[in-house]
Amino acid sequence: MATNSLKIMYLSAEVAPFAKTGGLADVAGSLPKALNALGHDVRIVMPRYGRISPERFGLKEVIPELKVPMGDKTESARILQGEIGSGEEKTTVYFVDNARLYDRDNIYMYPDDAERFLFFSKAALELARKLNWQPDIVHCNDWHTAMVPNWLKTIYKDDPFFAHTATVYTIHNLAYQGVFGYRVLEIAGLAEYGFIAHPETASLNDVVDFMARGILFADVITTVSPRYAQEILTPEYGEGLDGILRDRKDRLFGILNGIDVDTLNPATDPNLPVNFDADSLGRRVENKLALQKEVGLPQRPDVPLMGVISRLADQKGFDLLGQIMDPLFRFNDVQFVLLGTGEERYHHMFQQMAQRYPDRFSANFTFNAPLAQKIYGGSDMFLMPSRFEPCGLGQMIAMRYGSVPVVRETGGLADTVENYDPTTGKGNGFTFREYDSMALYTTVVRALENYRYPKIWRKLMLRGMKKDFSWQKSAKEYVEVYRKALRFRAGK
Ligand code: ADP
């Protein structure tokens, strides 16, 4: 291994394929592999949730009992080890196992979530010590692991083992900050330091906001697209933390997420009825017909089929969609296939839509990875009208699979989708700026109009399919950021 290679401990509450609710899992399951391929020593740590079967994933116990000090108590964890990737991408994954905290049906939404993720974070640090593996970087993700930078600057400050360890904190979505009461400080062993008072953010004076602590204490902060890195400095997108982000904006970098182009490949994806690539686009219609059949829509190769795959949350802009469906169906020949789970009112809204337009709107309320791939590989267009979107992976996967994106120009959507301009012939999708149902409506109609011209449409599909969404470029940007973090840590 090269002498300037870095030891990076990568902490995430979700890692694909072990546990996934959204984009964080995809990133955690692919960025570390790309970093290892660059010659660094990256190891992932995640909790061993009850649903992760050691047999299925071939996990082995490596440490039967790791002692983890938590506040004034000590609790044990068992450490299992597995791996993802192969060849130079092979990446070790450590699992923190503790039946009391993680042996449950779901990943989140328990009253003791703060304690669950504090224990996981603390166990990761103690694991490094036990392995005698001194990380140059601890890379923390989202609120779950945001206390690590705070710990390294307080209770671990004089610990020689972490004397040179720098922290990088990545914000995947500012809307989920992990806000709890004072008791959490006692569990974290930080009671003596109290709440953080910050002149810009009075709302932090009497709560423990995990994400705010990650932002305030990390050596470097990153977020998942350049546009979102700019947006979160404003009150409109800052979710109350724009003040502290502006304060630290010299430490904030936007790096666009990649996707795992090896597994997300229409030429080899085993979930697709028919594999295809840029040279065999003609075969793709078979996937469309199979998809229409599977989700109960009339099998029509000519009708434009629009796909939606998403958490059903306010962030994703479905209120706009709700407002345009009736006129859209009245005046246009179009089919929709929706796959998503989330808030009850969106289930209700889309359920009604499916009842009103059974031949045109198919609603599928499950988390179903194989069906998702079939939608990417069989739909003609992919819709993401998000209110805000830190990066968004859906539009990238869709493009790679030849489904043309229709998106709002925000965050990572703005960084990846370029509006088609018929006067110049440039662009790879259809975009709108204002968060407004008329703007969405006219953009969808624009897409439908262009769909009628196979030559133009084929060009749009090919542009998306040929765009480079691999991690290679972004992984190098992360390495730059790691080196910056080490310089900040050393006070240089
Ligand atoms: P977010 O992280 O906000 O949920 P992203 O677009 O970044 O949004 O990532 C969403 C990921 O989760 C994509 O890989 C998408 O295909 C997947 N996904 C979302 N909902 C479902 C679902 N119901 N079934 C299968 N995959 C889903």
mmCIF file of C-alpha atoms in Angstrom, residues 3 74 108 115 150 207 213-214 235 238 262 265 273 283 296 320 355 378 393 471 476:
data_model
loop_
_atom_site.group_PDB
_atom_site.id
_atom_site.type_symbol
_atom_site.label_atom_id
_atom_site.label_comp_id
_atom_site.label_asym_id
_atom_site.label_seq_id
_atom_site.Cartn_x
_atom_site.Cartn_y
_atom_site.Cartn_z
ATOM 1 C CA THR A 3 2.861 5.433 1.929
ATOM 2 C CA THR A 74 -19.972 0.289 30.500
ATOM 3 C CA TYR A 108 -35.268 3.569 13.132
ATOM 4 C CA GLU A 115 -28.944 5.906 22.780
ATOM 5 C CA ASN A 150 -17.910 16.379 19.439
ATOM 6 C CA VAL A 207 -31.907 20.858 22.907
ATOM 7 C CA ARG A 213 -22.812 19.201 16.714
ATOM 8 C CA GLY A 214 -21.426 17.383 13.710
ATOM 9 C CA PRO A 235 -32.751 30.317 5.483
ATOM 10 C CA GLY A 238 -31.023 25.721 5.977
ATOM 11 C CA ASP A 262 -21.267 -2.246 -11.602
ATOM 12 C CA ASN A 265 -26.016 -1.720 -15.082
ATOM 13 C CA PRO A 273 -36.517 -9.273 -18.131
ATOM 14 C CA ARG A 283 -34.780 -4.291 -26.821
ATOM 15 C CA GLY A 296 -51.504 -4.037 -14.028
ATOM 16 C CA LEU A 320 -47.577 19.389 -6.776
ATOM 17 C CA GLN A 355 -58.862 3.881 -8.193
ATOM 18 C CA GLY A 378 -38.892 -0.042 -18.401
ATOM 19 C CA LEU A 393 -29.945 8.972 -6.729
ATOM 20 C CA TRP A 471 -17.691 7.161 -8.043
ATOM 21 C CA LYS A 476 -10.867 11.576 -5.561
#
